[in-house]
Short mmCIF file of C-alpha atoms in Angstrom, two decimals:
data_model
loop_
_atom_site.label_atom_id
_atom_site.label_comp_id
_atom_site.label_asym_id
_atom_site.label_seq_id
_atom_site.Cartn_x
_atom_site.Cartn_y
_atom_site.Cartn_z
CA UNK A 9 -42.73 -48.02 121.24
CA UNK A 10 -44.35 -51.05 119.04
CA UNK A 11 -40.71 -50.86 118.07
CA UNK A 12 -38.62 -54.46 116.79
CA UNK A 13 -36.18 -55.33 119.15
CA UNK A 14 -34.34 -57.38 116.41
CA UNK A 15 -34.74 -53.81 114.56
CA UNK A 16 -33.41 -52.21 118.01
CA UNK A 17 -30.50 -54.52 118.26
CA UNK A 18 -29.78 -53.91 114.48
CA UNK A 19 -29.21 -50.15 115.11
CA UNK A 20 -27.57 -49.97 117.78
CA UNK A 21 -25.09 -52.20 116.10
CA UNK A 22 -24.99 -49.92 113.44
CA UNK A 23 -24.54 -46.25 115.45
CA UNK A 24 -21.73 -48.38 117.07
CA UNK A 25 -23.22 -48.38 121.15
CA UNK A 26 -23.08 -52.54 120.82
CA UNK A 27 -20.21 -54.46 120.24
CA UNK A 28 -19.16 -55.86 116.51
CA UNK A 29 -20.88 -59.46 117.41
CA UNK A 30 -24.12 -58.13 119.18
CA UNK A 31 -24.41 -61.58 121.22
CA UNK A 32 -21.32 -59.95 123.23
CA UNK A 33 -24.01 -57.64 124.40
CA UNK A 34 -26.52 -59.40 124.11
CA UNK A 35 -25.24 -62.88 126.19
CA UNK A 36 -24.19 -60.49 129.35
CA UNK A 37 -19.83 -61.41 128.19
CA UNK A 38 -19.14 -57.67 127.66
CA UNK A 39 -21.29 -56.60 131.39
CA UNK A 40 -19.53 -59.38 132.81
CA UNK A 41 -16.18 -57.60 132.20
CA UNK A 42 -17.14 -54.16 132.72
CA UNK A 43 -18.13 -55.43 136.58
CA UNK A 44 -15.58 -57.24 137.00
CA UNK A 45 -13.31 -53.87 135.90
CA UNK A 46 -15.28 -52.03 138.61
CA UNK A 47 -15.18 -54.57 140.98
CA UNK A 48 -11.31 -55.11 141.07
CA UNK A 49 -10.83 -51.53 140.28
CA UNK A 50 -12.34 -50.81 143.92
CA UNK A 51 -10.60 -53.53 145.46
CA UNK A 52 -13.37 -56.54 145.90
CA UNK A 53 -12.08 -60.38 144.67
CA UNK A 54 -15.09 -61.73 142.39
CA UNK A 55 -14.64 -63.36 138.99
CA UNK A 56 -15.74 -64.24 136.54
CA UNK A 57 -17.80 -67.58 137.90
CA UNK A 58 -18.86 -65.63 140.24
CA UNK A 59 -20.68 -63.34 138.49
CA UNK A 60 -24.94 -64.96 138.08
CA UNK A 61 -25.78 -64.21 134.72
CA UNK A 62 -29.23 -64.87 133.11
CA UNK A 63 -28.21 -64.05 128.86
CA UNK A 64 -31.35 -63.01 126.33
CA UNK A 65 -29.67 -65.25 123.71
CA UNK A 66 -31.34 -67.88 123.45
CA UNK A 67 -29.90 -71.15 122.40
CA UNK A 68 -30.15 -71.04 119.30
CA UNK A 69 -29.05 -67.94 118.12
CA UNK A 70 -24.78 -68.46 119.85
CA UNK A 71 -23.62 -71.15 118.71
CA UNK A 72 -23.77 -69.43 114.97
CA UNK A 73 -21.30 -66.71 113.02
CA UNK A 74 -21.97 -63.11 113.51
CA UNK A 75 -23.48 -62.46 110.29
CA UNK A 76 -26.07 -65.21 110.32
CA UNK A 77 -26.69 -64.46 114.58
CA UNK A 78 -27.54 -60.69 112.38
CA UNK A 79 -30.12 -62.69 109.45
CA UNK A 80 -31.49 -64.03 111.97
CA UNK A 81 -32.04 -61.37 114.41
CA UNK A 82 -35.95 -61.71 114.28
CA UNK A 83 -35.76 -64.80 116.70
CA UNK A 84 -35.41 -62.11 119.86
CA UNK A 85 -38.69 -60.24 118.44
CA UNK A 86 -41.17 -62.71 120.06
CA UNK A 87 -38.98 -63.30 124.07
CA UNK A 88 -38.94 -59.17 124.29
CA UNK A 89 -42.47 -59.16 123.80
CA UNK A 90 -43.95 -61.98 125.90
CA UNK A 91 -40.92 -59.82 129.04
CA UNK A 92 -42.50 -56.12 128.02
CA UNK A 93 -46.10 -57.71 128.26
CA UNK A 94 -45.56 -59.18 131.67
CA UNK A 95 -43.53 -56.40 132.91
CA UNK A 96 -45.85 -54.17 132.09
CA UNK A 97 -48.92 -55.89 133.90
CA UNK A 98 -47.59 -54.71 137.29
CA UNK A 99 -46.54 -51.23 135.58
CA UNK A 100 -42.80 -52.62 135.10
CA UNK A 101 -39.95 -52.37 131.74
CA UNK A 102 -38.01 -54.90 131.51
CA UNK A 103 -33.75 -52.98 131.72
CA UNK A 104 -30.57 -55.35 130.99
CA UNK A 105 -29.14 -54.30 134.94
CA UNK A 106 -25.75 -55.69 136.42
CA UNK A 107 -25.17 -55.51 140.21
CA UNK A 108 -22.64 -56.55 142.86
CA UNK A 109 -23.06 -56.05 147.14
CA UNK A 110 -21.63 -57.05 149.93
CA UNK A 111 -22.38 -58.53 152.79
CA UNK A 112 -21.43 -57.69 156.23
CA UNK A 113 -18.40 -60.53 156.65
CA UNK A 114 -17.15 -59.23 153.13
CA UNK A 115 -18.38 -61.50 150.82
CA UNK A 116 -19.07 -60.09 147.61
CA UNK A 117 -22.25 -60.83 145.58
CA UNK A 118 -22.35 -60.22 141.55
CA UNK A 119 -25.29 -60.73 138.98
CA UNK A 120 -26.10 -60.05 135.11
CA UNK A 121 -29.81 -59.81 133.49
CA UNK A 122 -32.96 -58.84 133.42
CA UNK A 123 -35.22 -57.40 136.12
CA UNK A 124 -38.46 -55.54 135.82
CA UNK A 125 -38.54 -51.60 136.75
CA UNK A 126 -41.27 -49.58 137.75
CA UNK A 127 -41.76 -47.51 134.89
CA UNK A 128 -41.26 -44.19 137.00
CA UNK A 129 -37.61 -44.86 138.03
CA UNK A 130 -34.31 -43.72 136.85
CA UNK A 131 -33.09 -47.30 136.07
CA UNK A 132 -36.39 -47.25 134.16
CA UNK A 133 -35.60 -43.82 131.55
CA UNK A 134 -32.69 -43.83 130.18
CA UNK A 135 -31.92 -43.05 126.81
CA UNK A 136 -30.37 -45.45 124.57
CA UNK A 137 -25.80 -45.86 124.48
CA UNK A 138 -26.28 -44.06 128.68
CA UNK A 139 -25.55 -46.11 131.29
CA UNK A 140 -26.04 -45.47 135.02
CA UNK A 141 -24.46 -46.21 138.39
CA UNK A 142 -26.43 -46.09 141.18
CA UNK A 143 -24.79 -46.29 144.59
CA UNK A 144 -26.27 -47.11 148.24
CA UNK A 145 -22.86 -47.41 151.41
CA UNK A 146 -23.86 -46.73 154.61
CA UNK A 147 -23.96 -43.58 153.70
CA UNK A 148 -26.27 -43.68 151.46
CA UNK A 149 -28.45 -45.50 151.95
CA UNK A 150 -31.46 -43.17 151.97
CA UNK A 151 -30.89 -41.60 148.88
CA UNK A 152 -27.76 -43.04 146.14
CA UNK A 153 -25.64 -41.91 144.48
CA UNK A 154 -25.93 -41.79 140.95
CA UNK A 155 -23.19 -41.28 138.39
CA UNK A 156 -24.45 -41.22 134.49
CA UNK A 157 -23.45 -40.38 131.22
CA UNK A 158 -23.14 -41.76 127.45
CA UNK A 159 -21.07 -45.48 128.04
CA UNK A 160 -20.87 -45.97 124.29
CA UNK A 161 -21.02 -45.34 121.05
CA UNK A 162 -16.52 -43.81 118.85
CA UNK A 163 -16.17 -40.97 120.44
CA UNK A 164 -17.23 -42.20 124.60
CA UNK A 165 -14.45 -45.31 123.47
CA UNK A 166 -12.01 -42.75 121.02
CA UNK A 167 -12.23 -40.66 124.29
CA UNK A 168 -11.78 -44.11 126.75
CA UNK A 169 -8.58 -45.04 124.51
CA UNK A 170 -7.07 -41.66 124.81
CA UNK A 171 -7.41 -41.26 128.44
CA UNK A 172 -6.12 -44.63 128.66
CA UNK A 173 -2.41 -43.04 126.37
CA UNK A 174 -2.56 -40.45 128.17
CA UNK A 175 -1.98 -42.79 131.48
CA UNK A 176 0.65 -44.74 130.05
CA UNK A 177 2.82 -41.82 129.27
CA UNK A 178 2.46 -40.63 131.67
CA UNK A 179 3.52 -43.54 134.25
CA UNK A 180 6.79 -43.84 131.22
CA UNK A 181 8.09 -40.25 131.84
CA UNK A 182 7.81 -40.10 135.29
CA UNK A 183 9.89 -44.32 135.26
CA UNK A 184 11.58 -43.70 131.85
#
């Protein structure tokens, strides 16, 4: 779209789509936490070190303050431009994806990183702040079950906190 990646990062922070320090998102640490929660909620044994993670944060931007990172965010532009051009050669777009799978033996493998997705794919056409879950199972092998919707922003976060508080209050009332 001609917009610099660093400008998108700063805009996402301004709109509340990213963590207060965008490196949490760009280094995939926030995604690791979410993937762990999801996997554990469905009963899988998965630990932090079991997940293969490819960070988008260059080494030079990792061990500096958040404010210095924001000032130097333009250093993200060249690597992202390279990824965009590389993906476009084959009609793809880069997308940051988190996934896990369970082998027939029950072994869980998980990875987080940039993958090149065909431009017409549903994963390539998300709007800012949207999350999508594509679920393949024995029953959904030909056509996956797809769940999508807003995954960031003040209203979504507030709704999640309110829901958690309601569940906690219900448990306290029953046991109380």
